[in-house]
PDB file of C-alpha atoms and ligand atoms in Angstrom:
ATOM      1  CA  MET A   1     138.207 110.007 110.992  1.00 62.00           C
ATOM      2  CA  GLU A   2     135.567 109.867 108.305  1.00 73.00           C
ATOM      3  CA  MET A   3     132.004 110.637 109.430  1.00 85.00           C
ATOM      4  CA  LYS A   4     129.587 107.745 109.244  1.00 96.00           C
ATOM      5  CA  GLN A   5     127.227 108.045 106.282  1.00 98.00           C
ATOM      6  CA  LEU A   6     124.038 108.624 108.268  1.00 98.00           C
ATOM      7  CA  GLN A   7     125.477 110.181 111.426  1.00 98.00           C
ATOM      8  CA  GLY A   8     122.985 112.565 113.056  1.00 97.00           C
ATOM      9  CA  LYS A   9     120.134 111.413 110.844  1.00 98.00           C
ATOM     10  CA  THR A  10     116.846 109.805 111.806  1.00 98.00           C
ATOM     11  CA  ALA A  11     115.277 107.089 109.666  1.00 99.00           C
ATOM     12  CA  LEU A  12     111.743 105.703 109.831  1.00 99.00           C
ATOM     13  CA  ILE A  13     111.382 102.201 108.406  1.00 99.00           C
ATOM     14  CA  THR A  14     108.033 100.417 108.164  1.00 99.00           C
ATOM     15  CA  GLY A  15     107.894  96.665 108.716  1.00 98.00           C
ATOM     16  CA  ALA A  16     111.380  96.240 110.141  1.00 98.00           C
ATOM     17  CA  SER A  17     110.980  93.583 112.819  1.00 98.00           C
ATOM     18  CA  ARG A  18     112.507  91.039 110.441  1.00 98.00           C
ATOM     19  CA  GLY A  19     113.510  90.345 106.848  1.00 98.00           C
ATOM     20  CA  ILE A  20     114.489  93.111 104.442  1.00 98.00           C
ATOM     21  CA  GLY A  21     113.249  95.929 106.688  1.00 98.00           C
ATOM     22  CA  TYR A  22     115.351  94.689 109.577  1.00 98.00           C
ATOM     23  CA  ALA A  23     118.443  94.365 107.365  1.00 98.00           C
ATOM     24  CA  ILE A  24     117.911  97.972 106.248  1.00 99.00           C
ATOM     25  CA  ALA A  25     117.548  99.091 109.872  1.00 99.00           C
ATOM     26  CA  ARG A  26     120.825  97.331 110.725  1.00 98.00           C
ATOM     27  CA  GLN A  27     122.718  98.954 107.860  1.00 98.00           C
ATOM     28  CA  PHE A  28     121.341 102.374 108.769  1.00 99.00           C
ATOM     29  CA  ALA A  29     122.106 101.903 112.480  1.00 98.00           C
ATOM     30  CA  ALA A  30     125.637 100.794 111.629  1.00 98.00           C
ATOM     31  CA  ALA A  31     125.976 103.939 109.519  1.00 98.00           C
ATOM     32  CA  GLY A  32     125.164 106.045 112.577  1.00 98.00           C
ATOM     33  CA  ALA A  33     121.431 106.712 112.145  1.00 98.00           C
ATOM     34  CA  ASP A  34     118.812 106.830 114.868  1.00 98.00           C
ATOM     35  CA  ILE A  35     116.054 104.372 113.975  1.00 99.00           C
ATOM     36  CA  VAL A  36     112.287 104.342 114.337  1.00 99.00           C
ATOM     37  CA  PHE A  37     110.603 101.251 113.010  1.00 99.00           C
ATOM     38  CA  THR A  38     107.120  99.783 112.858  1.00 99.00           C
ATOM     39  CA  HIS A  39     105.894  96.223 112.482  1.00 98.00           C
ATOM     40  CA  LEU A  40     102.929  93.938 113.065  1.00 98.00           C
ATOM     41  CA  SER A  41     104.864  90.954 114.438  1.00 98.00           C
ATOM     42  CA  SER A  42     104.670  90.039 118.125  1.00 98.00           C
ATOM     43  CA  ASP A  43     105.762  92.632 120.682  1.00 98.00           C
ATOM     44  CA  GLU A  44     108.521  90.267 121.685  1.00 98.00           C
ATOM     45  CA  GLN A  45     109.889  90.063 118.139  1.00 98.00           C
ATOM     46  CA  GLY A  46     109.761  93.861 117.874  1.00 98.00           C
ATOM     47  CA  GLN A  47     111.633  94.349 121.134  1.00 98.00           C
ATOM     48  CA  THR A  48     114.267  91.734 120.263  1.00 98.00           C
ATOM     49  CA  SER A  49     114.983  93.462 116.957  1.00 98.00           C
ATOM     50  CA  ALA A  50     115.050  96.891 118.619  1.00 98.00           C
ATOM     51  CA  GLU A  51     117.505  95.644 121.240  1.00 98.00           C
ATOM     52  CA  ALA A  52     119.839  94.260 118.576  1.00 98.00           C
ATOM     53  CA  LEU A  53     119.749  97.604 116.759  1.00 98.00           C
ATOM     54  CA  ARG A  54     120.604  99.506 119.951  1.00 98.00           C
ATOM     55  CA  ALA A  55     123.920  97.649 120.029  1.00 98.00           C
ATOM     56  CA  PHE A  56     125.088 100.003 117.261  1.00 98.00           C
ATOM     57  CA  GLY A  57     124.911 102.872 119.761  1.00 98.00           C
ATOM     58  CA  GLY A  58     122.119 105.037 118.312  1.00 98.00           C
ATOM     59  CA  LYS A  59     118.628 105.710 119.555  1.00 98.00           C
ATOM     60  CA  VAL A  60     115.991 103.144 118.528  1.00 98.00           C
ATOM     61  CA  SER A  61     112.204 103.314 118.900  1.00 98.00           C
ATOM     62  CA  VAL A  62     109.792 100.577 117.935  1.00 98.00           C
ATOM     63  CA  TYR A  63     106.050 100.876 117.332  1.00 98.00           C
ATOM     64  CA  ARG A  64     103.581  98.076 116.729  1.00 98.00           C
ATOM     65  CA  SER A  65     101.617 100.140 114.242  1.00 98.00           C
ATOM     66  CA  ASP A  66      99.703  99.444 111.029  1.00 98.00           C
ATOM     67  CA  ALA A  67     101.284 101.386 108.165  1.00 98.00           C
ATOM     68  CA  ALA A  68      98.031 101.059 106.211  1.00 98.00           C
ATOM     69  CA  ASP A  69      96.051 102.962 108.863  1.00 99.00           C
ATOM     70  CA  PHE A  70      96.065 106.635 107.831  1.00 98.00           C
ATOM     71  CA  SER A  71      95.394 108.154 111.242  1.00 98.00           C
ATOM     72  CA  ALA A  72      97.750 105.762 113.025  1.00 98.00           C
ATOM     73  CA  VAL A  73     100.525 106.965 110.706  1.00 99.00           C
ATOM     74  CA  GLU A  74      99.715 110.605 111.482  1.00 98.00           C
ATOM     75  CA  VAL A  75      99.989 109.869 115.201  1.00 98.00           C
ATOM     76  CA  LEU A  76     103.218 107.939 114.623  1.00 98.00           C
ATOM     77  CA  MET A  77     104.760 110.888 112.789  1.00 98.00           C
ATOM     78  CA  GLN A  78     103.883 113.249 115.646  1.00 98.00           C
ATOM     79  CA  GLU A  79     105.599 110.826 118.023  1.00 98.00           C
ATOM     80  CA  VAL A  80     108.699 110.687 115.828  1.00 98.00           C
ATOM     81  CA  VAL A  81     108.988 114.471 115.714  1.00 98.00           C
ATOM     82  CA  ARG A  82     108.368 114.756 119.454  1.00 98.00           C
ATOM     83  CA  GLU A  83     110.945 112.105 120.299  1.00 98.00           C
ATOM     84  CA  PHE A  84     113.650 112.687 117.684  1.00 98.00           C
ATOM     85  CA  GLY A  85     112.981 116.275 116.651  1.00 98.00           C
ATOM     86  CA  ARG A  86     113.533 115.419 112.998  1.00 98.00           C
ATOM     87  CA  LEU A  87     113.129 112.898 110.182  1.00 98.00           C
ATOM     88  CA  ASP A  88     115.605 112.506 107.344  1.00 99.00           C
ATOM     89  CA  VAL A  89     114.850 109.182 105.683  1.00 99.00           C
ATOM     90  CA  LEU A  90     111.586 107.289 105.162  1.00 99.00           C
ATOM     91  CA  VAL A  91     111.704 103.668 104.010  1.00 99.00           C
ATOM     92  CA  ASN A  92     108.402 102.099 102.992  1.00 99.00           C
ATOM     93  CA  ASN A  93     109.101  98.421 103.379  1.00 98.00           C
ATOM     94  CA  ALA A  94     105.998  96.914 105.043  1.00 98.00           C
ATOM     95  CA  GLY A  95     104.427  94.432 102.680  1.00 98.00           C
ATOM     96  CA  ILE A  96     102.376  91.255 102.467  1.00 98.00           C
ATOM     97  CA  THR A  97     101.331  88.679  99.883  1.00 97.00           C
ATOM     98  CA  ARG A  98      97.970  86.945  99.406  1.00 98.00           C
ATOM     99  CA  ASP A  99      98.766  84.920  96.293  1.00 97.00           C
ATOM    100  CA  ASN A 100      96.210  83.263  94.061  1.00 97.00           C
ATOM    101  CA  LEU A 101      95.321  83.061  90.411  1.00 98.00           C
ATOM    102  CA  LEU A 102      93.044  85.924  89.448  1.00 98.00           C
ATOM    103  CA  LEU A 103      90.063  83.628  88.872  1.00 98.00           C
ATOM    104  CA  ARG A 104      90.348  82.383  92.437  1.00 98.00           C
ATOM    105  CA  MET A 105      91.368  85.632  94.084  1.00 98.00           C
ATOM    106  CA  ASP A 106      88.749  86.999  96.441  1.00 98.00           C
ATOM    107  CA  GLU A 107      88.012  90.634  97.088  1.00 98.00           C
ATOM    108  CA  GLN A 108      89.556  90.542 100.578  1.00 98.00           C
ATOM    109  CA  SER A 109      92.907  89.356  99.232  1.00 98.00           C
ATOM    110  CA  TRP A 110      92.908  92.116  96.639  1.00 98.00           C
ATOM    111  CA  ASP A 111      91.993  94.834  99.156  1.00 99.00           C
ATOM    112  CA  ALA A 112      94.400  93.656 101.866  1.00 99.00           C
ATOM    113  CA  VAL A 113      97.446  93.673  99.582  1.00 99.00           C
ATOM    114  CA  ILE A 114      96.653  97.041  97.987  1.00 99.00           C
ATOM    115  CA  ARG A 115      96.014  98.515 101.403  1.00 98.00           C
ATOM    116  CA  VAL A 116      99.146  97.251 103.164  1.00 99.00           C
ATOM    117  CA  ASN A 117     101.563  97.557 100.247  1.00 99.00           C
ATOM    118  CA  LEU A 118     100.354 100.685  98.436  1.00 99.00           C
ATOM    119  CA  LYS A 119      98.063 102.787 100.582  1.00 99.00           C
ATOM    120  CA  SER A 120     100.620 102.580 103.418  1.00 99.00           C
ATOM    121  CA  CYS A 121     103.094 104.438 101.175  1.00 99.00           C
ATOM    122  CA  PHE A 122     100.600 107.235 100.562  1.00 99.00           C
ATOM    123  CA  ASN A 123     100.040 107.517 104.319  1.00 99.00           C
ATOM    124  CA  THR A 124     103.687 107.722 105.309  1.00 99.00           C
ATOM    125  CA  VAL A 125     104.836 109.865 102.385  1.00 99.00           C
ATOM    126  CA  LYS A 126     102.106 112.398 103.131  1.00 98.00           C
ATOM    127  CA  ALA A 127     102.941 112.557 106.834  1.00 98.00           C
ATOM    128  CA  ALA A 128     106.728 112.604 106.321  1.00 99.00           C
ATOM    129  CA  THR A 129     106.590 115.237 103.602  1.00 98.00           C
ATOM    130  CA  ARG A 130     105.299 117.834 106.068  1.00 98.00           C
ATOM    131  CA  VAL A 131     108.422 117.282 108.172  1.00 98.00           C
ATOM    132  CA  PHE A 132     110.706 117.194 105.113  1.00 98.00           C
ATOM    133  CA  LEU A 133     109.329 120.503 103.817  1.00 98.00           C
ATOM    134  CA  LYS A 134     110.076 122.218 107.123  1.00 98.00           C
ATOM    135  CA  GLN A 135     113.592 120.778 107.186  1.00 98.00           C
ATOM    136  CA  ARG A 136     114.082 121.554 103.495  1.00 98.00           C
ATOM    137  CA  SER A 137     115.342 118.041 102.795  1.00 98.00           C
ATOM    138  CA  GLY A 138     114.243 114.443 102.865  1.00 98.00           C
ATOM    139  CA  VAL A 139     114.749 111.044 101.307  1.00 99.00           C
ATOM    140  CA  ILE A 140     112.030 108.532 100.455  1.00 99.00           C
ATOM    141  CA  ILE A 141     112.846 104.925  99.577  1.00 99.00           C
ATOM    142  CA  ASN A 142     109.991 102.638  98.581  1.00 99.00           C
ATOM    143  CA  ILE A 143     110.456  98.879  98.400  1.00 99.00           C
ATOM    144  CA  ALA A 144     108.750  97.751  95.202  1.00 99.00           C
ATOM    145  CA  SER A 145     109.521  94.446  93.422  1.00 98.00           C
ATOM    146  CA  VAL A 146     110.586  93.207  89.998  1.00 98.00           C
ATOM    147  CA  VAL A 147     107.099  91.712  89.925  1.00 98.00           C
ATOM    148  CA  GLY A 148     105.755  95.275  89.781  1.00 98.00           C
ATOM    149  CA  ILE A 149     107.696  95.766  86.538  1.00 98.00           C
ATOM    150  CA  LYS A 150     107.129  92.449  84.772  1.00 98.00           C
ATOM    151  CA  GLY A 151     103.965  91.046  86.410  1.00 98.00           C
ATOM    152  CA  ASN A 152     103.675  87.557  87.863  1.00 96.00           C
ATOM    153  CA  ALA A 153     101.076  84.832  87.418  1.00 96.00           C
ATOM    154  CA  GLY A 154      99.363  84.236  90.760  1.00 97.00           C
ATOM    155  CA  GLN A 155     100.269  87.666  92.120  1.00 98.00           C
ATOM    156  CA  ALA A 156      97.977  90.128  90.302  1.00 98.00           C
ATOM    157  CA  ASN A 157      97.193  91.980  93.537  1.00 98.00           C
ATOM    158  CA  TYR A 158     100.826  92.089  94.661  1.00 98.00           C
ATOM    159  CA  ALA A 159     102.151  93.078  91.213  1.00 98.00           C
ATOM    160  CA  ALA A 160      99.531  95.832  90.959  1.00 99.00           C
ATOM    161  CA  SER A 161     100.475  97.158  94.396  1.00 99.00           C
ATOM    162  CA  LYS A 162     104.178  97.202  93.487  1.00 99.00           C
ATOM    163  CA  ALA A 163     103.560  98.839  90.094  1.00 99.00           C
ATOM    164  CA  GLY A 164     101.486 101.396  91.996  1.00 99.00           C
ATOM    165  CA  ILE A 165     104.426 102.074  94.299  1.00 99.00           C
ATOM    166  CA  ILE A 166     106.603 102.808  91.265  1.00 99.00           C
ATOM    167  CA  GLY A 167     104.036 105.317  89.953  1.00 99.00           C
ATOM    168  CA  LEU A 168     103.868 106.966  93.356  1.00 99.00           C
ATOM    169  CA  THR A 169     107.665 107.074  93.656  1.00 99.00           C
ATOM    170  CA  LYS A 170     108.088 108.840  90.320  1.00 99.00           C
ATOM    171  CA  SER A 171     105.226 111.287  90.891  1.00 99.00           C
ATOM    172  CA  VAL A 172     106.605 112.291  94.284  1.00 99.00           C
ATOM    173  CA  ALA A 173     110.042 112.799  92.709  1.00 99.00           C
ATOM    174  CA  LEU A 174     108.492 115.161  90.152  1.00 99.00           C
ATOM    175  CA  GLU A 175     106.369 117.054  92.678  1.00 98.00           C
ATOM    176  CA  LEU A 176     108.978 117.488  95.391  1.00 98.00           C
ATOM    177  CA  GLY A 177     112.361 117.589  93.645  1.00 98.00           C
ATOM    178  CA  SER A 178     112.385 121.386  93.831  1.00 98.00           C
ATOM    179  CA  ARG A 179     112.048 121.066  97.626  1.00 98.00           C
ATOM    180  CA  ASN A 180     115.160 118.916  97.923  1.00 98.00           C
ATOM    181  CA  ILE A 181     113.147 115.765  98.562  1.00 99.00           C
ATOM    182  CA  ARG A 182     114.356 112.680  96.698  1.00 99.00           C
ATOM    183  CA  SER A 183     112.108 109.703  96.011  1.00 99.00           C
ATOM    184  CA  ASN A 184     113.383 106.382  94.689  1.00 99.00           C
ATOM    185  CA  ALA A 185     112.257 102.775  94.644  1.00 99.00           C
ATOM    186  CA  ILE A 186     114.159  99.525  94.986  1.00 99.00           C
ATOM    187  CA  ALA A 187     112.832  96.556  93.054  1.00 99.00           C
ATOM    188  CA  PRO A 188     114.226  93.414  94.688  1.00 98.00           C
ATOM    189  CA  GLY A 189     114.129  90.100  92.889  1.00 97.00           C
ATOM    190  CA  PHE A 190     113.983  86.861  94.814  1.00 95.00           C
ATOM    191  CA  ILE A 191     115.255  87.488  98.368  1.00 97.00           C
ATOM    192  CA  GLU A 192     115.657  84.894 101.150  1.00 95.00           C
ATOM    193  CA  THR A 193     113.139  85.891 103.843  1.00 95.00           C
ATOM    194  CA  ALA A 194     110.065  84.497 105.580  1.00 91.00           C
ATOM    195  CA  MET A 195     108.010  85.822 102.664  1.00 89.00           C
ATOM    196  CA  THR A 196     109.725  83.504 100.180  1.00 88.00           C
ATOM    197  CA  GLN A 197     110.501  80.555 102.409  1.00 86.00           C
ATOM    198  CA  ASP A 198     107.018  79.077 102.043  1.00 79.00           C
ATOM    199  CA  LEU A 199     107.355  78.691  98.272  1.00 79.00           C
ATOM    200  CA  ALA A 200     107.451  75.180  96.870  1.00 79.00           C
ATOM    201  CA  GLU A 201     110.975  73.809  96.347  1.00 84.00           C
ATOM    202  CA  ALA A 202     110.290  73.300  92.624  1.00 83.00           C
ATOM    203  CA  SER A 203     109.285  76.906  92.251  1.00 80.00           C
ATOM    204  CA  ILE A 204     112.433  78.044  94.090  1.00 84.00           C
ATOM    205  CA  GLN A 205     114.554  75.942  91.711  1.00 86.00           C
ATOM    206  CA  ASP A 206     112.777  77.492  88.694  1.00 85.00           C
ATOM    207  CA  TRP A 207     113.496  80.963  90.002  1.00 81.00           C
ATOM    208  CA  LYS A 208     117.157  80.238  90.735  1.00 86.00           C
ATOM    209  CA  GLN A 209     117.737  78.943  87.204  1.00 90.00           C
ATOM    210  CA  ALA A 210     116.515  82.231  85.809  1.00 92.00           C
ATOM    211  CA  ILE A 211     118.949  84.333  87.894  1.00 96.00           C
ATOM    212  CA  PRO A 212     122.196  85.184  86.047  1.00 96.00           C
ATOM    213  CA  LEU A 213     124.065  85.510  89.349  1.00 96.00           C
ATOM    214  CA  GLN A 214     122.850  81.992  90.241  1.00 92.00           C
ATOM    215  CA  ARG A 215     121.737  82.648  93.792  1.00 94.00           C
ATOM    216  CA  MET A 216     118.861  84.083  95.723  1.00 95.00           C
ATOM    217  CA  GLY A 217     119.395  87.550  97.112  1.00 97.00           C
ATOM    218  CA  LEU A 218     120.000  88.267 100.780  1.00 98.00           C
ATOM    219  CA  PRO A 219     118.211  90.981 102.748  1.00 98.00           C
ATOM    220  CA  GLU A 220     121.632  92.672 103.056  1.00 98.00           C
ATOM    221  CA  ASP A 221     121.868  92.975  99.256  1.00 98.00           C
ATOM    222  CA  VAL A 222     118.759  95.157  99.351  1.00 99.00           C
ATOM    223  CA  ALA A 223     119.940  97.004 102.461  1.00 99.00           C
ATOM    224  CA  HIS A 224     123.216  98.068 100.813  1.00 98.00           C
ATOM    225  CA  CYS A 225     121.250  99.700  98.007  1.00 99.00           C
ATOM    226  CA  ALA A 226     118.946 101.379 100.544  1.00 99.00           C
ATOM    227  CA  LEU A 227     121.955 102.800 102.390  1.00 99.00           C
ATOM    228  CA  PHE A 228     123.294 104.237  99.138  1.00 98.00           C
ATOM    229  CA  LEU A 229     119.918 105.831  98.340  1.00 99.00           C
ATOM    230  CA  ALA A 230     119.567 107.174 101.901  1.00 99.00           C
ATOM    231  CA  SER A 231     122.998 108.780 101.980  1.00 98.00           C
ATOM    232  CA  ASP A 232     124.276 111.918 100.274  1.00 98.00           C
ATOM    233  CA  THR A 233     126.309 109.693  97.943  1.00 98.00           C
ATOM    234  CA  SER A 234     123.150 109.456  95.834  1.00 98.00           C
ATOM    235  CA  SER A 235     122.270 113.156  96.046  1.00 98.00           C
ATOM    236  CA  TYR A 236     121.684 113.476  92.261  1.00 98.00           C
ATOM    237  CA  ILE A 237     119.461 110.401  91.994  1.00 99.00           C
ATOM    238  CA  THR A 238     115.661 110.713  92.160  1.00 99.00           C
ATOM    239  CA  GLY A 239     112.621 109.175  90.479  1.00 99.00           C
ATOM    240  CA  GLN A 240     114.473 105.923  89.815  1.00 99.00           C
ATOM    241  CA  VAL A 241     113.707 102.260  90.288  1.00 99.00           C
ATOM    242  CA  ILE A 242     116.854 100.306  91.092  1.00 99.00           C
ATOM    243  CA  GLN A 243     116.638  96.562  90.593  1.00 98.00           C
ATOM    244  CA  VAL A 244     118.460  94.422  93.138  1.00 98.00           C
ATOM    245  CA  ASP A 245     117.683  91.126  91.511  1.00 98.00           C
ATOM    246  CA  GLY A 246     120.836  89.268  90.455  1.00 98.00           C
ATOM    247  CA  GLY A 247     120.004  90.193  86.872  1.00 98.00           C
ATOM    248  CA  VAL A 248     116.762  88.207  86.751  1.00 96.00           C
ATOM    249  CA  LEU A 249     114.967  90.985  84.894  1.00 97.00           C
ATOM    250  CA  THR A 250     117.074  92.729  82.273  1.00 94.00           C
TER     251      THR A 250
HETATM  252  P1  LIG B   1     108.633  89.772 105.824  1.00 68.90           P
HETATM  253  O1  LIG B   1     107.272  89.164 105.799  1.00 68.90           O
HETATM  254  O2  LIG B   1     109.780  88.991 106.288  1.00 68.90           O
HETATM  255  O3  LIG B   1     108.576  91.132 106.698  1.00 68.90           O
HETATM  256  C1  LIG B   1     107.526  92.010 106.558  1.00 68.90           C
HETATM  257  C2  LIG B   1     107.568  93.041 107.679  1.00 68.90           C
HETATM  258  O4  LIG B   1     106.461  93.955 107.501  1.00 68.90           O
HETATM  259  C3  LIG B   1     107.396  92.467 109.081  1.00 68.90           C
HETATM  260  O5  LIG B   1     108.183  93.233 109.970  1.00 68.90           O
HETATM  261  C4  LIG B   1     105.918  92.684 109.366  1.00 68.90           C
HETATM  262  O6  LIG B   1     105.623  92.767 110.765  1.00 68.90           O
HETATM  263  C5  LIG B   1     105.706  94.018 108.697  1.00 68.90           C
HETATM  264  N1  LIG B   1     104.330  94.342 108.340  1.00 68.90           N
HETATM  265  C6  LIG B   1     103.425  93.596 107.656  1.00 68.90           C
HETATM  266  N2  LIG B   1     102.283  94.284 107.507  1.00 68.90           N
HETATM  267  C7  LIG B   1     102.462  95.482 108.110  1.00 68.90           C
HETATM  268  C8  LIG B   1     101.649  96.623 108.298  1.00 68.90           C
HETATM  269  N3  LIG B   1     100.393  96.674 107.829  1.00 68.90           N
HETATM  270  N4  LIG B   1     102.151  97.680 108.986  1.00 68.90           N
HETATM  271  C9  LIG B   1     103.410  97.650 109.458  1.00 68.90           C
HETATM  272  N5  LIG B   1     104.231  96.611 109.301  1.00 68.90           N
HETATM  273  C10 LIG B   1     103.755  95.535 108.650  1.00 68.90           C
HETATM  274  O7  LIG B   1     108.830  90.319 104.334  1.00 68.90           O
HETATM  275  P2  LIG B   1     110.167  90.656 103.486  1.00 68.90           P
HETATM  276  O8  LIG B   1     110.435  89.527 102.570  1.00 68.90           O
HETATM  277  O9  LIG B   1     111.240  91.150 104.362  1.00 68.90           O
HETATM  278  O10 LIG B   1     109.606  91.843 102.576  1.00 68.90           O
HETATM  279  C11 LIG B   1     109.814  93.213 102.858  1.00 68.90           C
HETATM  280  C12 LIG B   1     109.402  94.038 101.656  1.00 68.90           C
HETATM  281  O11 LIG B   1     110.167  93.647 100.529  1.00 68.90           O
HETATM  282  C13 LIG B   1     107.940  93.854 101.257  1.00 68.90           C
HETATM  283  O12 LIG B   1     107.413  95.090 100.815  1.00 68.90           O
HETATM  284  C14 LIG B   1     108.026  92.887 100.108  1.00 68.90           C
HETATM  285  O13 LIG B   1     106.927  93.000  99.241  1.00 68.90           O
HETATM  286  C15 LIG B   1     109.316  93.344  99.449  1.00 68.90           C
HETATM  287  N6  LIG B   1     109.929  92.357  98.578  1.00 68.90           N
HETATM  288  C16 LIG B   1     110.327  91.133  99.066  1.00 68.90           C
HETATM  289  C17 LIG B   1     110.902  90.223  98.212  1.00 68.90           C
HETATM  290  C18 LIG B   1     111.361  88.880  98.665  1.00 68.90           C
HETATM  291  O14 LIG B   1     111.750  88.076  97.814  1.00 68.90           O
HETATM  292  N7  LIG B   1     111.352  88.575  99.958  1.00 68.90           N
HETATM  293  C19 LIG B   1     111.085  90.526  96.773  1.00 68.90           C
HETATM  294  C20 LIG B   1     110.640  91.822  96.389  1.00 68.90           C
HETATM  295  C21 LIG B   1     110.079  92.699  97.280  1.00 68.90           C
END
């Protein structure tokens, strides 16, 4: 029988109580990984998602923990090592939006988005790298966005945070490639989750028209790419940004 792709591996995924993070956790759990995930939803939502992941048979731990809080992430990493004894894959997925046109954007909205989307990646990458160096291997997957490549009116803070993630991803790939640590980003297009469901119907229609594959993406579309990047199938791929966007940005 063929071994499952992530059998014996431990993955830490930020922001995985729902949406894209949860879909990634499901794919990884189905591929045999033990899962640690964080979130800032309700405890109940976190536990429900954790329970569903346990059905795949692996170990699952859930922490209600702010990925943007540097010391909280350090504590989290100690917990992961204590409980699982290892870490193989880090997925930085936690993210928020605070959309507004630049002229109306307040300082709090700017700071909050940069903090949660970008600084969180610095926190987790730094903490995980210590473990990866000891193990002499590791995989980092950062969830960016096509908006971080092309920009988007009304999302200057979000686009800047996602462009920042791409810069971080590539720098880490350059710094740590010689240590057998791979670092890649996924840039999703327009994916059906809570984050996009509040958009005006007209705006959704505009988006859809611009997508060559003529549909919005599903969280699973992103998760399949994450599984590929997490597994040894992608062992010669680092420093890349892979668009999962139905062709919307070519
Ligand atoms: P979502 O809002 O459905 O889920 C976000 C998750 O992050 C939740 O589990 C939430 O509890 C958690 N979270 C929020 N702030 C956190 C923090 N400070 N610390 C820890 N966890 C935190 O969002 P969705 O749509 O699943 O997005 C996931 C990622 O994908 C985000 O980084 C987002 O920017 C990115 N993305 C989403 C796209 C879309 O169309 N939905 C397109 C491109 C990128």
